[in-house]
Short mmCIF file of C-alpha atoms and ligand atoms in Angstrom, two decimals:
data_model
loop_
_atom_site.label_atom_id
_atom_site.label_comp_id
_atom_site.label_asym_id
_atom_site.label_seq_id
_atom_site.Cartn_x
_atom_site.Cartn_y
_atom_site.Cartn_z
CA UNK A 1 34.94 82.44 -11.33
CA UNK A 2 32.12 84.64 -12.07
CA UNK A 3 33.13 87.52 -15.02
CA UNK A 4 32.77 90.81 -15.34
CA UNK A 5 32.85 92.34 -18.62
CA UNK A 6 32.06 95.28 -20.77
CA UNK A 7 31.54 94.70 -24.58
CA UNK A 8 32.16 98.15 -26.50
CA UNK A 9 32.10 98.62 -30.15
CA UNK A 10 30.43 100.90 -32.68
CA UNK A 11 26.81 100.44 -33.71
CA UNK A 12 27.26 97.24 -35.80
CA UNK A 13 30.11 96.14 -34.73
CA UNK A 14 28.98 92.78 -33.53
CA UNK A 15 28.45 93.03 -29.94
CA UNK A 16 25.07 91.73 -29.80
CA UNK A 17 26.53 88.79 -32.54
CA UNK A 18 29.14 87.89 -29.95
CA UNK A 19 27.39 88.32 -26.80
CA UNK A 20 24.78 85.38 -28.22
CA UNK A 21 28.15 83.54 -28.71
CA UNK A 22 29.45 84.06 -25.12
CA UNK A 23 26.35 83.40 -23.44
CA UNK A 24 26.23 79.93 -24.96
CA UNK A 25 30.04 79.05 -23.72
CA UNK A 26 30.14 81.30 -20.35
CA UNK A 27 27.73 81.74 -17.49
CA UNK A 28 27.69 85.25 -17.13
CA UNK A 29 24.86 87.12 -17.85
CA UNK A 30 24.01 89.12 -21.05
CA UNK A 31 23.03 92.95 -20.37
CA UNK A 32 21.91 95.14 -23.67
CA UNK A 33 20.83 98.48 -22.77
CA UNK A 34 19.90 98.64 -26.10
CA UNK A 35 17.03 95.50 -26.16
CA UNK A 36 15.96 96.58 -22.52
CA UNK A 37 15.13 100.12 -24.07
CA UNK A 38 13.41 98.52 -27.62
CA UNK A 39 11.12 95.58 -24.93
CA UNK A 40 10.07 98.93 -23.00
CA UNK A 41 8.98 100.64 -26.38
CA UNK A 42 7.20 97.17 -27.45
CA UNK A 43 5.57 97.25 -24.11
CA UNK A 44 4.54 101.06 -24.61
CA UNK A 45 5.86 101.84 -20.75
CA UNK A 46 6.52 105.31 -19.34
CA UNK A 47 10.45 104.58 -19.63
CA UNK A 48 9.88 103.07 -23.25
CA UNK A 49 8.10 105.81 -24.60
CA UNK A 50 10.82 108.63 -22.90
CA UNK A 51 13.60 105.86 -24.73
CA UNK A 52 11.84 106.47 -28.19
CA UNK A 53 12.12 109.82 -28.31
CA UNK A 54 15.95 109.52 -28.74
CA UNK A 55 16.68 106.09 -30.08
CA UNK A 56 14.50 107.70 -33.41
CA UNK A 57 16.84 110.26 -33.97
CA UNK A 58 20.12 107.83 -33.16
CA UNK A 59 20.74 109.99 -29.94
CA UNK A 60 21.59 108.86 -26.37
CA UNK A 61 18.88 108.11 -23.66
CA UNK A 62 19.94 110.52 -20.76
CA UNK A 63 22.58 109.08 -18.66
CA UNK A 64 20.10 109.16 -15.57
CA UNK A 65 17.92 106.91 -17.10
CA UNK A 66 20.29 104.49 -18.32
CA UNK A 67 22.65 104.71 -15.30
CA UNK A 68 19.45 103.70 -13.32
CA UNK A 69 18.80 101.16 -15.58
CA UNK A 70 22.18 99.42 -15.54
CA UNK A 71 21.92 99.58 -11.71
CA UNK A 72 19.01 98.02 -11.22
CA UNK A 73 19.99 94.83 -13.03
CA UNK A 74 23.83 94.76 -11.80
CA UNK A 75 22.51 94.69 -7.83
CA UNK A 76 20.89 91.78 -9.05
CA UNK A 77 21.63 88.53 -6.79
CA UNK A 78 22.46 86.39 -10.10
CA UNK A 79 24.73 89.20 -11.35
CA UNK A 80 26.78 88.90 -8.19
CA UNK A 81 27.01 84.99 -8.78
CA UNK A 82 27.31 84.16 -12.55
CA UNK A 83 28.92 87.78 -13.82
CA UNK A 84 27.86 89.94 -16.26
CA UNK A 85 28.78 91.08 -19.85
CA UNK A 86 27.25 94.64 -20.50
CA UNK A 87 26.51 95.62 -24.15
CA UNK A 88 25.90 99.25 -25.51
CA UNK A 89 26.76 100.02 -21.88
CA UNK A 90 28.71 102.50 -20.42
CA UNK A 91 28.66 104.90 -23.69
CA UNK A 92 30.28 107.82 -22.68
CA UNK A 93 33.07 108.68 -19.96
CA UNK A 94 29.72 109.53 -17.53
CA UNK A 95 28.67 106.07 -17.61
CA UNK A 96 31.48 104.61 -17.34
CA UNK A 97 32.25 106.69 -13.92
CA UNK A 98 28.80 105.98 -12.53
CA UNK A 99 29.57 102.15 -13.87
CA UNK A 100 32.72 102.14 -11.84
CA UNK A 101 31.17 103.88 -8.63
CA UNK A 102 28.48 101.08 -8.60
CA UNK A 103 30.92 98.40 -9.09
CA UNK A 104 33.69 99.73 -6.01
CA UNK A 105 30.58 100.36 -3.76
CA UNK A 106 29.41 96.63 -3.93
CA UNK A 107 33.25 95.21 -3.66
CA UNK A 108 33.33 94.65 -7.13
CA UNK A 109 35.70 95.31 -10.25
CA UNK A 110 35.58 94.93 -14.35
CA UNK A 111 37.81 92.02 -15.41
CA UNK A 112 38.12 93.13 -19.06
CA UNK A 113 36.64 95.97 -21.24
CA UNK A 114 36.77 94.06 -24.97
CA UNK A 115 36.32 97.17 -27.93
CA UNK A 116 35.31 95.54 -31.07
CA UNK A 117 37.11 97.53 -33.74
CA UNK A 118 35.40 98.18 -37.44
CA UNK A 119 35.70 101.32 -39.73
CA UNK A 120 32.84 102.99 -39.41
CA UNK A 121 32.36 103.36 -43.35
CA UNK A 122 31.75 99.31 -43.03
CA UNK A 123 28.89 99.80 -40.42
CA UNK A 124 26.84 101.70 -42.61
CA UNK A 125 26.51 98.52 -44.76
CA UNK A 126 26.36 96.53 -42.21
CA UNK A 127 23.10 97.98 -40.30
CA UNK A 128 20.71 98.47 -43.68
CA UNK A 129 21.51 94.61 -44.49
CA UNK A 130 20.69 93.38 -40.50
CA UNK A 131 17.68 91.39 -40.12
CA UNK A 132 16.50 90.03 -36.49
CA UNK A 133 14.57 87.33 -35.64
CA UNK A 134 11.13 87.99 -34.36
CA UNK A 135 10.30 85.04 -32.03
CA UNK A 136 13.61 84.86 -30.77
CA UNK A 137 15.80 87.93 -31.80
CA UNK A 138 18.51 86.49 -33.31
CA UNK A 139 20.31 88.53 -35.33
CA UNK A 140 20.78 87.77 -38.90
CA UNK A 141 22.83 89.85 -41.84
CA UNK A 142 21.79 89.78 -45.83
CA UNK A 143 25.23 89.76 -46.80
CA UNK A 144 27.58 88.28 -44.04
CA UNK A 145 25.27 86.19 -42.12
CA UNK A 146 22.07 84.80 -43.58
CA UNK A 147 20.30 82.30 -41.66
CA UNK A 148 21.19 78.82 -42.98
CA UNK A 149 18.39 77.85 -44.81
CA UNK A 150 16.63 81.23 -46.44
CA UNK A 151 13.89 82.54 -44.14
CA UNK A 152 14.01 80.08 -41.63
CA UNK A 153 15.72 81.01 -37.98
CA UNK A 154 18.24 78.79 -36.89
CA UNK A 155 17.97 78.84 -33.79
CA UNK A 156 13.90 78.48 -33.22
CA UNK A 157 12.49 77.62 -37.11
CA UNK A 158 10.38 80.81 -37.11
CA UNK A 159 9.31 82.34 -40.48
CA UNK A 160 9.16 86.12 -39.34
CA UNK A 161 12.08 88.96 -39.23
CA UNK A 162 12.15 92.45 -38.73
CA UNK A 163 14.27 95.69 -39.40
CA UNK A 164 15.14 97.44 -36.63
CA UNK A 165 13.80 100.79 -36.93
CA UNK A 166 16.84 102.94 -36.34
CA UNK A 167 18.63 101.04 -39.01
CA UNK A 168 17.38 103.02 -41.48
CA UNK A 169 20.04 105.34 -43.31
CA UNK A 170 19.49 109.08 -41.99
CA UNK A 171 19.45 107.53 -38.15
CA UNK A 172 22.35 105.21 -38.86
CA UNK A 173 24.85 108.22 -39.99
CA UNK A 174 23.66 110.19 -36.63
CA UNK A 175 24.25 107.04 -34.73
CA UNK A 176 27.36 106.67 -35.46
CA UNK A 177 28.29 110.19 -35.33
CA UNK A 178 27.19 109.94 -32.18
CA UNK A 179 28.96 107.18 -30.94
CA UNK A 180 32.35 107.78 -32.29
CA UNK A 181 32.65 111.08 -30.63
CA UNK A 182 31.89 109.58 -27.23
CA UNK A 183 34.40 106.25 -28.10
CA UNK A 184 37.73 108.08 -27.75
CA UNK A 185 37.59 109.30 -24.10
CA UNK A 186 35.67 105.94 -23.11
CA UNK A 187 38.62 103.77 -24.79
CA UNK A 188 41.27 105.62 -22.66
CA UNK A 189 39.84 105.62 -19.69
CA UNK A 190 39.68 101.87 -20.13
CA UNK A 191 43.49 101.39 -21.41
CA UNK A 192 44.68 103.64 -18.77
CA UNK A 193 43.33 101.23 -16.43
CA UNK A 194 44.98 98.33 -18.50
CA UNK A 195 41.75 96.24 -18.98
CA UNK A 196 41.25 97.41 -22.41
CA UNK A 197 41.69 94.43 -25.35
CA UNK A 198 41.33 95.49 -28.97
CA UNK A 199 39.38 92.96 -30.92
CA UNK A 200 39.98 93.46 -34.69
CA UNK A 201 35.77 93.15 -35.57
CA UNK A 202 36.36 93.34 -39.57
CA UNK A 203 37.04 89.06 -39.74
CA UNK A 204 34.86 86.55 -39.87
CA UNK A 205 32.45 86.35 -36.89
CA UNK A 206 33.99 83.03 -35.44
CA UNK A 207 37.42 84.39 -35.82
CA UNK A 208 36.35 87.82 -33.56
CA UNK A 209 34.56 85.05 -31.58
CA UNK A 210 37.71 83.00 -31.07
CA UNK A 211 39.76 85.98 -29.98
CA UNK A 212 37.27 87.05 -27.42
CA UNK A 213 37.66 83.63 -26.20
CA UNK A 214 41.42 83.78 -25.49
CA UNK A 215 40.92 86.83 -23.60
CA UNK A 216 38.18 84.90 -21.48
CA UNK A 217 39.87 82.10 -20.81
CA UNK A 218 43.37 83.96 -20.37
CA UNK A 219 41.35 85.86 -17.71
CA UNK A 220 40.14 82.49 -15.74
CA UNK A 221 43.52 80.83 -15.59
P1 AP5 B 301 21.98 99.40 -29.26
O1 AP5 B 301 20.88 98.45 -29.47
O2 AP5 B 301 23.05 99.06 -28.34
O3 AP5 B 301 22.57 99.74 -30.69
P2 AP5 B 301 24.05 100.06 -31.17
O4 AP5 B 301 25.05 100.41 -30.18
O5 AP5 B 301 23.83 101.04 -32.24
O6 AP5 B 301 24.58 98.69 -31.65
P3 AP5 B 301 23.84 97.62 -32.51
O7 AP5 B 301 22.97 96.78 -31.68
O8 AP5 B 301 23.23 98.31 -33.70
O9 AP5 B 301 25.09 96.81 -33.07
P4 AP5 B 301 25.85 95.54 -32.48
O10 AP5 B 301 27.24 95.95 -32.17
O11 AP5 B 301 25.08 94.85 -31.43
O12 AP5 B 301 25.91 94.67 -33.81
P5 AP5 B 301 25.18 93.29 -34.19
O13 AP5 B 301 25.80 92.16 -33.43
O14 AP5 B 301 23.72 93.42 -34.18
O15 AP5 B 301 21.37 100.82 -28.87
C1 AP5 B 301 20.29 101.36 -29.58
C2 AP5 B 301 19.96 102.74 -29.08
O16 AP5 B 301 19.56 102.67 -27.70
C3 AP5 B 301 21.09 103.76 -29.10
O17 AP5 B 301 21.22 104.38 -30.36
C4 AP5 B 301 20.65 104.72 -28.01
O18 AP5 B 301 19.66 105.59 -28.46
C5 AP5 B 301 20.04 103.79 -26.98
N1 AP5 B 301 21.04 103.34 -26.00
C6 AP5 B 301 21.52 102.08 -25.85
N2 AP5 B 301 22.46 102.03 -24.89
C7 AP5 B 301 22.59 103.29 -24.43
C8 AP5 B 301 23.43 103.89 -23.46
N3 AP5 B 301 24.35 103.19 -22.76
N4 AP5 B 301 23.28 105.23 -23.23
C9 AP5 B 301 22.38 105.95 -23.90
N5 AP5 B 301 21.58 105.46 -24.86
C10 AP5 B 301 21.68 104.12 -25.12
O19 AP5 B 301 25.71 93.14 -35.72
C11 AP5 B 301 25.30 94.08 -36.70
C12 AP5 B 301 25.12 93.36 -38.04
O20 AP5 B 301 26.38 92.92 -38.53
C13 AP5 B 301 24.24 92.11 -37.99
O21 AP5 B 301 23.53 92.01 -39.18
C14 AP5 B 301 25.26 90.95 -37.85
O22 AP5 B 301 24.77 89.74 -38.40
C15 AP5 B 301 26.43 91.50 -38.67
N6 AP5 B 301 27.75 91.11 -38.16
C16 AP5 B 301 28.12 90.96 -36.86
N7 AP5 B 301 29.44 90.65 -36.78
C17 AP5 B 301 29.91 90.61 -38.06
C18 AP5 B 301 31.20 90.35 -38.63
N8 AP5 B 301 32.27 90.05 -37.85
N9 AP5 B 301 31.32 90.41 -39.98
C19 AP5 B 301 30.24 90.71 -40.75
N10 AP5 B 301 29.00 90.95 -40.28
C20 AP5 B 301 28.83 90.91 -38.93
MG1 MG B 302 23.24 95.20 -30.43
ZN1 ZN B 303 14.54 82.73 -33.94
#
């Protein structure tokens, strides 16, 4: 059965982490509107260089943008076969609408809307001590996830890392400002539609990992 999901959570809350995770167990397909926006800035494109302007400052792309984004790769063929799991996407209550207008219009429905949960004052130390992976973007954290041996990727033995650029400290405060005033409204449209599951995201990553797991699997029985 081919799943539909939408991963929410605060900027450093670990849905990037756990997407990695879920992509390796389940087939569905992983959808960040944040690393399509940061490959069209690497790539210097029209839409990458509009993207910029806002991801700097920790602000939202405009929903038109985005929405056409997210439509584009959800009327994908493989989408319609192996699922999808969106991350950073739908955002505010707009998205979200325009999300589930896509969806109905192509006979199609969200299984499960998983909100990672963390107090924001633990994000800020999160983001300055995140490190990614340059060959293959994994995503690595100083404090509470270093890769196994020091400088050396796990997953493809590169050498390099990076920052990302809007982790520094005066964008991550407006980020998260940002994002917690659109959460609210976004969280009950998604529990009054009783496909919202809290995920307590302050544990251990395999714990949060294992928890998302019983809601994926309670979901395919
Ligand atoms: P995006 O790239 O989505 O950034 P974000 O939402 O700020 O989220 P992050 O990617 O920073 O965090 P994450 O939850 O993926 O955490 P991660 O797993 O890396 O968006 C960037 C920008 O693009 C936005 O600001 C906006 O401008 C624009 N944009 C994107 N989508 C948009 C939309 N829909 N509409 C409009 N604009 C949009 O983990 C973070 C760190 O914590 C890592 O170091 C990790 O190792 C560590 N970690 C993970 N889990 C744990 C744990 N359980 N315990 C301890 N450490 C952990
Ligand atoms: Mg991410
Ligand atoms: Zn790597």
């Amino acid at each position: 059965m081919a799943i539909n999901l939408v991963l929410m959570g605060l900027p450093g809350a670990g849905k990037g982490t756990q997407a990695q995770k879920i992509e390796a167990n389940y087939s569905m397909l992983h959808i960040s509107t944040g690393d399509i926006f940061r490959n069209a800035i690497q790539n210097q494109t029209e839409m990458g260089k509009q993207a910029q302007k806002y991801i700097d400052k920790g602000e939202l792309v405009p929903d038109e943008v985005t929405d056409g984004i997210v439509a584009d790769r959800l009327n994908q063929k493989d989408i319609y076969n192996n699922g999808f799991m969106l991350d950073g996407y739908p955002r505010n209550l707009e998205q979200a609408k325009a999300l589930q207008k896509l969806l109905t219009d192509t006979n199609r429905h969200l299984d499960a809307v998983i909100n990672i949960d963390v107090d924001p004052d633990i994000l800020v130390k999160r983001l300055s001590a995140r490190y990614i992976c340059k060959k293959c973007g994994a995503t690595y954290n100083k404090i509470s996830n270093p890769t196994k041996k020091a400088g050396v990727c796990d997953f493809c033995g590169s050498e390099e890392f990076y920052q990302r650029d809007d982790d520094k400290p005066e964008t991550v405060k407006n980020r998260l400002d940002v994002n917690i005033k659109m959460n609210t409204p976004l969280i009950d449209f998604y529990k009054e539609q009783n496909i919202l599951y809290n995920i307590n995201g302050d544990q251990d990553i395999d714990q949060v990992f294992k928890e998302i797991i019983q809601v994926l699997d309670n979901l395919s029985n």
